Amino acid sequence: NRQYETRLHRGLEETIQAVCAALKLHDGYTYAHQKRVAALAETIANEMDLPENVVHGVKVAALVHDIGKLKVPCEILAKPGELSKIEFCLFQEHAQTGRDLLKDITFPWPIADIVWQDHERLDGSGYPRRLRGDEILLEARVIAVADVVDEAASPRPYRPALGIDVALQEIGRGRGKAFDSAAVDACTRLCREDRFMFPAV
Protein backbone atom coordinates (compact mmCIF):
# COMPACT_ATOMS: atom_id res chain seq x y z
CA ASN A 1 0.00 0.00 0.00
CA ARG A 2 2.82 2.41 0.84
CA GLN A 3 4.56 1.66 -2.48
CA TYR A 4 1.30 2.19 -4.35
CA GLU A 5 0.74 5.49 -2.55
CA THR A 6 4.27 6.61 -3.39
CA ARG A 7 3.76 5.78 -7.07
CA LEU A 8 0.41 7.57 -7.05
CA HIS A 9 1.90 10.73 -5.58
CA ARG A 10 4.79 10.58 -8.06
CA GLY A 11 2.31 10.27 -10.90
CA LEU A 12 0.37 13.26 -9.64
CA GLU A 13 3.52 15.35 -9.36
CA GLU A 14 4.47 14.38 -12.93
CA THR A 15 0.98 15.31 -14.13
CA ILE A 16 1.30 18.72 -12.51
CA GLN A 17 4.74 19.25 -14.05
CA ALA A 18 3.39 18.32 -17.50
CA VAL A 19 0.49 20.74 -17.12
CA CYS A 20 2.86 23.52 -16.00
CA ALA A 21 5.22 22.81 -18.91
CA ALA A 22 2.34 23.23 -21.36
CA LEU A 23 1.50 26.63 -19.86
CA LYS A 24 5.15 27.69 -19.89
CA LEU A 25 5.21 27.20 -23.67
CA HIS A 26 2.10 29.38 -24.05
CA ASP A 27 2.87 32.12 -21.54
CA GLY A 28 6.09 32.14 -19.55
CA TYR A 29 4.88 34.96 -17.30
CA THR A 30 1.82 33.03 -16.08
CA TYR A 31 4.01 29.98 -15.49
CA ALA A 32 6.33 32.00 -13.23
CA HIS A 33 3.34 33.68 -11.54
CA GLN A 34 1.90 30.27 -10.63
CA LYS A 35 5.20 29.21 -9.08
CA ARG A 36 5.37 32.35 -6.95
CA VAL A 37 1.74 32.12 -5.89
CA ALA A 38 2.22 28.46 -4.93
CA ALA A 39 5.19 29.35 -2.72
CA LEU A 40 3.30 32.15 -0.95
CA ALA A 41 0.00 30.23 -0.65
CA GLU A 42 1.77 27.23 0.88
CA THR A 43 3.53 29.50 3.38
CA ILE A 44 0.27 31.28 4.27
CA ALA A 45 -1.47 27.93 4.80
CA ASN A 46 1.31 26.82 7.14
CA GLU A 47 1.15 30.13 9.01
CA MET A 48 -2.59 29.52 9.48
CA ASP A 49 -1.75 26.12 11.06
CA LEU A 50 -3.84 24.25 8.50
CA PRO A 51 -3.43 20.44 8.41
CA GLU A 52 -0.49 19.17 6.38
CA ASN A 53 -2.74 17.53 3.81
CA VAL A 54 -4.66 20.78 3.28
CA VAL A 55 -1.39 22.70 2.89
CA HIS A 56 -0.28 20.22 0.24
CA GLY A 57 -3.57 20.65 -1.59
CA VAL A 58 -3.18 24.43 -1.52
CA LYS A 59 0.28 24.13 -3.06
CA VAL A 60 -0.81 21.75 -5.82
CA ALA A 61 -3.86 23.83 -6.73
CA ALA A 62 -1.84 27.05 -6.74
CA LEU A 63 0.68 25.51 -9.13
CA VAL A 64 -2.08 25.13 -11.73
CA HIS A 65 -4.57 27.82 -10.70
CA ASP A 66 -4.18 29.74 -13.97
CA ILE A 67 -3.91 26.74 -16.31
CA GLY A 68 -7.11 27.89 -18.03
CA LYS A 69 -5.13 30.77 -19.51
CA LEU A 70 -3.96 28.28 -22.12
CA LYS A 71 -7.18 29.24 -23.91
CA VAL A 72 -6.62 33.00 -23.58
CA PRO A 73 -4.71 34.61 -26.48
CA CYS A 74 -1.27 35.89 -25.49
CA GLU A 75 -2.20 39.29 -26.94
CA ILE A 76 -4.84 39.64 -24.23
CA LEU A 77 -2.62 38.34 -21.41
CA ALA A 78 0.10 40.88 -22.20
CA LYS A 79 -2.04 43.76 -23.43
CA PRO A 80 -1.08 47.17 -21.97
CA GLY A 81 -3.97 49.27 -20.82
CA GLU A 82 -7.56 48.32 -20.10
CA LEU A 83 -9.15 45.27 -21.72
CA SER A 84 -12.27 45.70 -23.82
CA LYS A 85 -15.48 44.14 -22.55
CA ILE A 86 -15.12 41.21 -24.95
CA GLU A 87 -11.45 40.71 -24.05
CA PHE A 88 -12.27 40.76 -20.32
CA CYS A 89 -15.01 38.16 -20.82
CA LEU A 90 -12.52 35.94 -22.68
CA PHE A 91 -10.02 36.44 -19.86
CA GLN A 92 -12.56 35.51 -17.18
CA GLU A 93 -13.31 32.24 -18.96
CA HIS A 94 -9.95 30.89 -17.81
CA ALA A 95 -11.46 29.89 -14.44
CA GLN A 96 -14.03 27.62 -16.11
CA THR A 97 -11.45 26.35 -18.62
CA GLY A 98 -9.11 25.44 -15.78
CA ARG A 99 -11.81 23.39 -14.08
CA ASP A 100 -12.67 21.66 -17.36
CA LEU A 101 -9.01 20.72 -17.93
CA LEU A 102 -8.54 19.30 -14.43
CA LYS A 103 -11.92 17.82 -13.44
CA ASP A 104 -11.22 14.33 -14.80
CA ILE A 105 -7.83 13.97 -13.07
CA THR A 106 -8.10 12.04 -9.80
CA PHE A 107 -6.46 14.09 -7.03
CA PRO A 108 -6.69 13.59 -3.25
CA TRP A 109 -7.96 17.19 -3.12
CA PRO A 110 -10.72 19.05 -5.03
CA ILE A 111 -8.16 20.70 -7.31
CA ALA A 112 -10.54 21.45 -10.17
CA ASP A 113 -13.01 23.20 -7.86
CA ILE A 114 -10.26 25.17 -6.10
CA VAL A 115 -9.00 26.41 -9.48
CA TRP A 116 -12.60 27.25 -10.43
CA GLN A 117 -13.01 29.38 -7.31
CA ASP A 118 -9.78 31.30 -6.74
CA HIS A 119 -11.21 34.45 -8.36
CA GLU A 120 -14.36 34.35 -6.22
CA ARG A 121 -14.64 36.88 -3.39
CA LEU A 122 -16.35 36.62 0.00
CA ASP A 123 -18.77 39.45 -0.82
CA GLY A 124 -19.89 37.87 -4.09
CA SER A 125 -18.00 40.35 -6.27
CA GLY A 126 -15.76 37.71 -7.87
CA TYR A 127 -16.20 35.38 -10.82
CA PRO A 128 -17.26 33.14 -12.49
CA ARG A 129 -20.21 32.22 -10.21
CA ARG A 130 -20.25 35.08 -7.69
CA LEU A 131 -19.96 32.69 -4.75
CA ARG A 132 -20.05 34.13 -1.23
CA GLY A 133 -18.42 33.35 2.11
CA ASP A 134 -18.17 29.67 2.96
CA GLU A 135 -19.42 28.71 -0.48
CA ILE A 136 -15.79 29.28 -1.45
CA LEU A 137 -13.37 26.51 -0.49
CA LEU A 138 -10.78 27.51 2.12
CA GLU A 139 -7.95 26.50 -0.22
CA ALA A 140 -9.30 28.87 -2.88
CA ARG A 141 -9.54 31.68 -0.34
CA VAL A 142 -5.89 31.21 0.60
CA ILE A 143 -4.77 31.16 -3.03
CA ALA A 144 -6.83 34.28 -3.77
CA VAL A 145 -4.81 36.28 -1.25
CA ALA A 146 -1.48 34.98 -2.56
CA ASP A 147 -2.59 35.63 -6.12
CA VAL A 148 -3.47 39.28 -5.50
CA VAL A 149 -0.25 39.90 -3.57
CA ASP A 150 1.95 38.50 -6.33
CA GLU A 151 0.03 40.38 -9.03
CA ALA A 152 0.76 43.68 -7.28
CA ALA A 153 4.22 42.93 -5.90
CA SER A 154 5.69 41.46 -9.10
CA PRO A 155 6.17 43.08 -12.51
CA ARG A 156 3.49 42.37 -15.10
CA PRO A 157 4.10 42.14 -18.85
CA TYR A 158 2.41 45.54 -19.21
CA ARG A 159 3.67 47.42 -16.09
CA PRO A 160 6.44 47.43 -13.47
CA ALA A 161 5.96 45.97 -10.00
CA LEU A 162 3.85 48.07 -7.64
CA GLY A 163 5.65 46.70 -4.57
CA ILE A 164 4.79 44.67 -1.50
CA ASP A 165 3.39 47.66 0.42
CA VAL A 166 0.79 48.29 -2.28
CA ALA A 167 0.00 44.57 -2.36
CA LEU A 168 -0.58 44.42 1.40
CA GLN A 169 -2.70 47.57 1.30
CA GLU A 170 -4.90 45.95 -1.34
CA ILE A 171 -5.58 42.77 0.62
CA GLY A 172 -5.93 44.83 3.80
CA ARG A 173 -8.71 46.90 2.24
CA GLY A 174 -10.52 43.71 1.28
CA ARG A 175 -9.96 41.91 4.60
CA GLY A 176 -13.17 40.22 5.72
CA LYS A 177 -15.05 41.64 2.71
CA ALA A 178 -13.44 40.23 -0.41
CA PHE A 179 -10.65 38.20 1.23
CA ASP A 180 -10.45 35.68 4.06
CA SER A 181 -9.38 37.52 7.24
CA ALA A 182 -7.15 34.74 8.55
CA ALA A 183 -5.35 34.41 5.21
CA VAL A 184 -4.84 38.18 4.98
CA ASP A 185 -3.50 38.35 8.54
CA ALA A 186 -1.13 35.42 7.96
CA CYS A 187 0.17 36.91 4.72
CA THR A 188 0.64 40.34 6.28
CA ARG A 189 2.60 38.91 9.21
CA LEU A 190 4.85 36.88 6.92
CA CYS A 191 5.67 39.86 4.71
CA ARG A 192 5.97 42.49 7.46
CA GLU A 193 8.24 40.23 9.51
CA ASP A 194 10.39 39.32 6.47
CA ARG A 195 9.56 35.63 6.85
CA PHE A 196 8.72 35.16 3.19
CA MET A 197 10.52 35.96 -0.05
CA PHE A 198 9.22 35.12 -3.50
CA PRO A 199 11.40 32.49 -5.18
CA ALA A 200 13.34 33.38 -8.29
CA VAL A 201 11.62 31.69 -11.24
C-alpha positions as MATLAB code, in Angstrom:
seq = 'NRQYETRLHRGLEETIQAVCAALKLHDGYTYAHQKRVAALAETIANEMDLPENVVHGVKVAALVHDIGKLKVPCEILAKPGELSKIEFCLFQEHAQTGRDLLKDITFPWPIADIVWQDHERLDGSGYPRRLRGDEILLEARVIAVADVVDEAASPRPYRPALGIDVALQEIGRGRGKAFDSAAVDACTRLCREDRFMFPAV';
ca = [
       0.000    0.000    0.000;
       2.815    2.411    0.836;
       4.559    1.664   -2.482;
       1.296    2.191   -4.347;
       0.735    5.488   -2.553;
       4.270    6.608   -3.388;
       3.756    5.783   -7.066;
       0.406    7.572   -7.049;
       1.905   10.732   -5.580;
       4.789   10.584   -8.056;
       2.314   10.267  -10.905;
       0.367   13.258   -9.640;
       3.517   15.346   -9.362;
       4.468   14.383  -12.926;
       0.983   15.310  -14.130;
       1.300   18.725  -12.508;
       4.740   19.249  -14.054;
       3.394   18.323  -17.503;
       0.494   20.742  -17.117;
       2.859   23.522  -16.000;
       5.223   22.805  -18.905;
       2.339   23.230  -21.356;
       1.502   26.629  -19.860;
       5.153   27.692  -19.892;
       5.210   27.204  -23.674;
       2.103   29.377  -24.047;
       2.867   32.118  -21.536;
       6.091   32.138  -19.548;
       4.877   34.959  -17.296;
       1.825   33.028  -16.079;
       4.010   29.976  -15.485;
       6.331   32.004  -13.233;
       3.343   33.678  -11.544;
       1.900   30.272  -10.627;
       5.205   29.208   -9.078;
       5.375   32.346   -6.952;
       1.741   32.116   -5.894;
       2.217   28.462   -4.928;
       5.187   29.352   -2.721;
       3.295   32.153   -0.950;
       0.003   30.234   -0.653;
       1.770   27.227    0.876;
       3.526   29.502    3.383;
       0.272   31.275    4.266;
      -1.472   27.929    4.801;
       1.314   26.822    7.136;
       1.146   30.134    9.015;
      -2.591   29.519    9.479;
      -1.749   26.118   11.057;
      -3.837   24.252    8.502;
      -3.431   20.444    8.415;
      -0.489   19.169    6.383;
      -2.743   17.529    3.807;
      -4.655   20.777    3.279;
      -1.394   22.699    2.894;
      -0.278   20.224    0.235;
      -3.571   20.651   -1.591;
      -3.177   24.432   -1.523;
       0.281   24.129   -3.056;
      -0.810   21.752   -5.823;
      -3.865   23.830   -6.727;
      -1.842   27.051   -6.737;
       0.682   25.508   -9.126;
      -2.082   25.129  -11.734;
      -4.571   27.822  -10.700;
      -4.178   29.738  -13.974;
      -3.908   26.739  -16.309;
      -7.108   27.888  -18.026;
      -5.129   30.774  -19.511;
      -3.958   28.285  -22.124;
      -7.176   29.240  -23.908;
      -6.621   33.004  -23.583;
      -4.708   34.614  -26.484;
      -1.270   35.895  -25.493;
      -2.196   39.288  -26.936;
      -4.839   39.639  -24.229;
      -2.623   38.340  -21.409;
       0.100   40.877  -22.200;
      -2.040   43.761  -23.429;
      -1.082   47.165  -21.970;
      -3.973   49.270  -20.817;
      -7.560   48.319  -20.105;
      -9.145   45.269  -21.722;
     -12.266   45.700  -23.822;
     -15.484   44.140  -22.551;
     -15.123   41.213  -24.949;
     -11.452   40.714  -24.049;
     -12.268   40.760  -20.323;
     -15.012   38.157  -20.823;
     -12.520   35.944  -22.678;
     -10.023   36.437  -19.862;
     -12.561   35.505  -17.175;
     -13.314   32.241  -18.959;
      -9.955   30.890  -17.808;
     -11.458   29.887  -14.444;
     -14.028   27.617  -16.113;
     -11.454   26.350  -18.616;
      -9.106   25.444  -15.781;
     -11.807   23.391  -14.084;
     -12.669   21.659  -17.363;
      -9.011   20.721  -17.932;
      -8.541   19.303  -14.428;
     -11.917   17.822  -13.436;
     -11.216   14.326  -14.796;
      -7.829   13.965  -13.070;
      -8.099   12.042   -9.800;
      -6.463   14.089   -7.035;
      -6.692   13.593   -3.249;
      -7.956   17.192   -3.118;
     -10.718   19.052   -5.027;
      -8.157   20.703   -7.308;
     -10.542   21.452  -10.171;
     -13.006   23.202   -7.856;
     -10.258   25.175   -6.101;
      -8.998   26.406   -9.485;
     -12.598   27.251  -10.431;
     -13.008   29.382   -7.308;
      -9.782   31.302   -6.736;
     -11.213   34.449   -8.358;
     -14.360   34.353   -6.222;
     -14.641   36.884   -3.391;
     -16.354   36.617    0.000;
     -18.772   39.450   -0.816;
     -19.890   37.871   -4.091;
     -17.996   40.349   -6.272;
     -15.757   37.707   -7.872;
     -16.199   35.375  -10.820;
     -17.264   33.137  -12.492;
     -20.211   32.216  -10.213;
     -20.253   35.082   -7.686;
     -19.963   32.694   -4.745;
     -20.051   34.125   -1.230;
     -18.415   33.348    2.108;
     -18.173   29.667    2.965;
     -19.425   28.712   -0.484;
     -15.785   29.279   -1.451;
     -13.371   26.515   -0.491;
     -10.784   27.509    2.116;
      -7.952   26.505   -0.225;
      -9.297   28.868   -2.884;
      -9.544   31.685   -0.342;
      -5.888   31.213    0.604;
      -4.771   31.163   -3.031;
      -6.832   34.276   -3.773;
      -4.806   36.278   -1.251;
      -1.476   34.976   -2.556;
      -2.592   35.626   -6.123;
      -3.472   39.276   -5.503;
      -0.254   39.903   -3.573;
       1.946   38.501   -6.327;
       0.032   40.376   -9.029;
       0.758   43.676   -7.282;
       4.219   42.928   -5.897;
       5.694   41.463   -9.096;
       6.174   43.077  -12.507;
       3.494   42.372  -15.101;
       4.099   42.141  -18.853;
       2.409   45.544  -19.210;
       3.666   47.421  -16.094;
       6.443   47.434  -13.473;
       5.963   45.967  -10.000;
       3.846   48.066   -7.638;
       5.649   46.699   -4.570;
       4.786   44.672   -1.504;
       3.391   47.662    0.421;
       0.789   48.293   -2.278;
       0.003   44.572   -2.359;
      -0.575   44.419    1.405;
      -2.702   47.566    1.298;
      -4.901   45.952   -1.341;
      -5.580   42.769    0.615;
      -5.929   44.833    3.803;
      -8.714   46.898    2.240;
     -10.523   43.706    1.283;
      -9.955   41.906    4.596;
     -13.172   40.216    5.718;
     -15.049   41.636    2.714;
     -13.436   40.225   -0.408;
     -10.653   38.205    1.230;
     -10.453   35.680    4.061;
      -9.378   37.525    7.235;
      -7.150   34.736    8.551;
      -5.349   34.412    5.212;
      -4.839   38.180    4.977;
      -3.501   38.348    8.536;
      -1.133   35.423    7.956;
       0.172   36.909    4.716;
       0.637   40.343    6.276;
       2.598   38.910    9.211;
       4.853   36.878    6.920;
       5.666   39.861    4.710;
       5.974   42.493    7.455;
       8.235   40.232    9.514;
      10.389   39.317    6.471;
       9.565   35.630    6.848;
       8.722   35.156    3.193;
      10.521   35.959   -0.051;
       9.216   35.121   -3.497;
      11.399   32.486   -5.177;
      13.342   33.376   -8.290;
      11.618   31.694  -11.240;
];
